[in-house]
Amino acid sequence: MRHALVFGASGQIGRPLLAVLQREGWRVTAVSRSEHPDEPGLHWLRGELGAVPDLPARVDVIFSCGPLDRFAQWYAEADIEVARVIAFGSTSVEVKRGSADAAERGVAQRLRQGEETVFATAEKRGAGATLLRPTLVYGAGRDATLTRIASLARRWGRFPLPRGANGLRQPVHVDDLAMAAFACSGVATTHGRAYALPGGETLTYRDMVARVLASLSPPPQLVELPSPLFNLALLVAQMTGRATGLGEAAVRRMRSDLVFDVTPAKQDFGYDPRPFRPRANMFEPRADEA
Ligand SMILES: NC(=O)c1ccc[n+]([C@@H]2O[C@H](COP(=O)([O-])OP(=O)(O)OC[C@H]3O[C@@H](n4cnc5c(N)ncnc54)[C@H](OP(=O)(O)O)[C@@H]3O)[C@@H](O)[C@H]2O)c1
């Protein structure tokens, strides 16, 4: 029986990955900072990355579905026998590299360093590492973009966007990411490579938001404002603490295309993400995680 060690197992990608591994008959050791009940084939260890007691001495595959920088640091120092490592990073490594916002450039820099450390450690130990970079994640009601938009729109009965928010996006469902991680674990071509994992449909930011709103009941109205008016509304929202995390760079990006090529992942491990067909329950925490 194959044995997987999963970090970030309680997260929005980690949970569906556990389900895939259990379905495929793997033995799974999952790590979390909080307590979770064991299930047949699934054993939880509790601890901070870097201080997890009773880690197995050897496993077949390690999956990292949590913060990449912390995982990379742990892996570089860990005394564990493993031939295969699959770690989630983010397309932000490219998107935020040239951002006007210093904090965003810092995110890109940490992701880049994390990727380099994982690859360097794997090479030193003769292991095969693969980095997976999702685009905008949704599906588990826990993401910081579309779930946040849905929750604000439900509360306000409407949702404002600046006119011309026509930058292209490729939202990707968490279940497709979990399948991708599992699928590439058995493919040697993916060793030493990083893959963008976009969703199965490319659409404008405005249309993406419009589809989220249309999936809610009753559907909140999309209000497109001239940029100066939107910026003023945003400033007020920021000053009253209702728009934390939405900075100028993020608003400017609504007009930029963030598009990634699915071909390498498709060719190398059959990645086949679904088109963007949101339903209201994708923006609510799943029953077992609420
Ligand atoms: N969300 C997105 O839109 C998005 C987009 C692109 C890429 N990604 C990448 O995909 C991966 C998974 O994303 P996610 O949003 O599901 O992950 P996440 O919420 O950042 O973290 C997943 C899990 O990692 C554990 N974790 C978080 N912070 C930790 C810390 N400081 N120390 C130790 N454990 C920690 C938590 O588990 P416990 O609380 O149980 O310990 C959490 O449930 C990440 O690498 C992320 O960068 C996400």
CSV table of N, CA and C and ligand atoms in Angstrom, one decimal, residues 8 10-13 32-33 48 65-67 70 88-90 134-135 137 142, ligand 1:
chain,number,residue,atom,x,y,z
A,8,GLY,N,-0.7,20.7,5.1
A,8,GLY,CA,-1.8,21.6,4.7
A,8,GLY,C,-3.1,20.8,4.4
A,10,SER,N,-5.7,20.1,6.0
A,10,SER,CA,-7.0,20.6,6.4
A,10,SER,C,-7.5,21.8,5.4
A,11,GLY,N,-6.6,22.2,4.5
A,11,GLY,CA,-6.9,23.3,3.6
A,11,GLY,C,-7.9,23.0,2.5
A,12,GLN,N,-8.1,24.0,1.7
A,12,GLN,CA,-9.1,23.9,0.7
A,12,GLN,C,-8.7,22.9,-0.4
A,13,ILE,N,-7.4,22.8,-0.6
A,13,ILE,CA,-6.9,21.8,-1.6
A,13,ILE,C,-6.6,20.5,-0.9
A,32,SER,N,-1.7,18.7,10.7
A,32,SER,CA,-2.4,19.9,11.0
A,32,SER,C,-2.0,20.5,12.3
A,33,ARG,N,-2.2,21.8,12.5
A,33,ARG,CA,-1.9,22.4,13.8
A,33,ARG,C,-3.1,22.2,14.8
A,48,GLU,N,3.0,22.2,14.4
A,48,GLU,CA,3.5,23.2,13.5
A,48,GLU,C,4.5,22.6,12.5
A,65,CYS,N,0.3,21.1,0.7
A,65,CYS,CA,-0.9,21.9,0.2
A,65,CYS,C,-1.1,23.1,1.2
A,66,GLY,N,0.0,23.6,1.8
A,66,GLY,CA,0.0,24.7,2.7
A,66,GLY,C,1.0,25.7,2.2
A,67,PRO,N,1.5,26.6,3.2
A,67,PRO,CA,2.4,27.7,2.8
A,67,PRO,C,3.7,27.1,2.3
A,70,ARG,N,7.2,27.7,4.2
A,70,ARG,CA,7.4,27.0,5.4
A,70,ARG,C,7.7,25.5,5.1
A,88,PHE,N,2.4,22.6,-3.7
A,88,PHE,CA,1.7,23.7,-4.3
A,88,PHE,C,2.3,25.1,-4.1
A,89,GLY,N,2.5,25.8,-5.2
A,89,GLY,CA,3.0,27.2,-5.1
A,89,GLY,C,1.8,28.0,-5.6
A,90,SER,N,2.1,29.0,-6.4
A,90,SER,CA,1.1,29.8,-7.0
A,90,SER,C,1.6,30.6,-8.2
A,134,PRO,N,-1.4,26.9,-9.0
A,134,PRO,CA,-2.8,27.2,-9.4
A,134,PRO,C,-3.0,28.7,-9.7
A,135,THR,N,-4.0,29.0,-10.5
A,135,THR,CA,-4.4,30.4,-10.7
A,135,THR,C,-5.3,30.7,-9.5
A,137,VAL,N,-8.2,30.2,-7.1
A,137,VAL,CA,-8.8,29.0,-6.6
A,137,VAL,C,-10.2,29.2,-6.1
A,142,ARG,N,-13.8,28.7,0.8
A,142,ARG,CA,-12.7,29.2,1.7
A,142,ARG,C,-11.7,30.0,1.1
B,1,LIG,N1,-6.2,30.2,-2.3
B,1,LIG,C1,-5.8,30.5,-3.6
B,1,LIG,O1,-6.5,31.2,-4.4
B,1,LIG,C2,-4.5,30.0,-4.1
B,1,LIG,C3,-4.1,30.4,-5.4
B,1,LIG,C4,-2.9,29.9,-5.9
B,1,LIG,C5,-2.2,29.0,-5.1
B,1,LIG,N2,-2.5,28.7,-3.9
B,1,LIG,C6,-1.6,27.8,-3.1
B,1,LIG,O2,-2.2,26.5,-2.9
B,1,LIG,C7,-1.8,26.0,-1.6
B,1,LIG,C8,-3.0,25.7,-0.8
B,1,LIG,O3,-3.9,26.8,-0.8
B,1,LIG,P1,-4.9,27.0,0.4
B,1,LIG,O4,-5.5,28.4,0.2
B,1,LIG,O5,-5.7,25.8,0.6
B,1,LIG,O6,-3.9,27.0,1.6
B,1,LIG,P2,-3.9,27.7,3.0
B,1,LIG,O7,-5.2,28.1,3.5
B,1,LIG,O8,-2.8,28.8,2.9
B,1,LIG,O9,-3.3,26.6,3.9
B,1,LIG,C9,-3.7,25.3,3.9
B,1,LIG,C10,-3.4,24.7,5.2
B,1,LIG,O10,-2.1,24.8,5.6
B,1,LIG,C11,-2.0,25.0,7.0
B,1,LIG,N3,-1.2,26.2,7.3
B,1,LIG,C12,-1.6,27.5,7.0
B,1,LIG,N4,-0.7,28.3,7.5
B,1,LIG,C13,0.2,27.6,8.2
B,1,LIG,C14,1.4,27.9,9.0
B,1,LIG,N5,1.8,29.2,9.1
B,1,LIG,N6,2.1,26.9,9.5
B,1,LIG,C15,1.7,25.6,9.4
B,1,LIG,N7,0.6,25.2,8.7
B,1,LIG,C16,-0.1,26.2,8.1
B,1,LIG,C17,-3.4,25.1,7.5
B,1,LIG,O11,-3.7,23.9,8.2
B,1,LIG,P3,-3.9,23.7,9.8
B,1,LIG,O12,-4.6,25.0,10.2
B,1,LIG,O13,-4.7,22.5,9.9
B,1,LIG,O14,-2.5,23.6,10.4
B,1,LIG,C18,-4.2,25.3,6.3
B,1,LIG,O15,-5.5,24.7,6.4
B,1,LIG,C19,-0.9,27.0,-1.0
B,1,LIG,O16,0.4,26.7,-1.3
B,1,LIG,C20,-1.3,28.3,-1.7
B,1,LIG,O17,-0.2,29.2,-1.8
B,1,LIG,C21,-3.7,29.1,-3.3
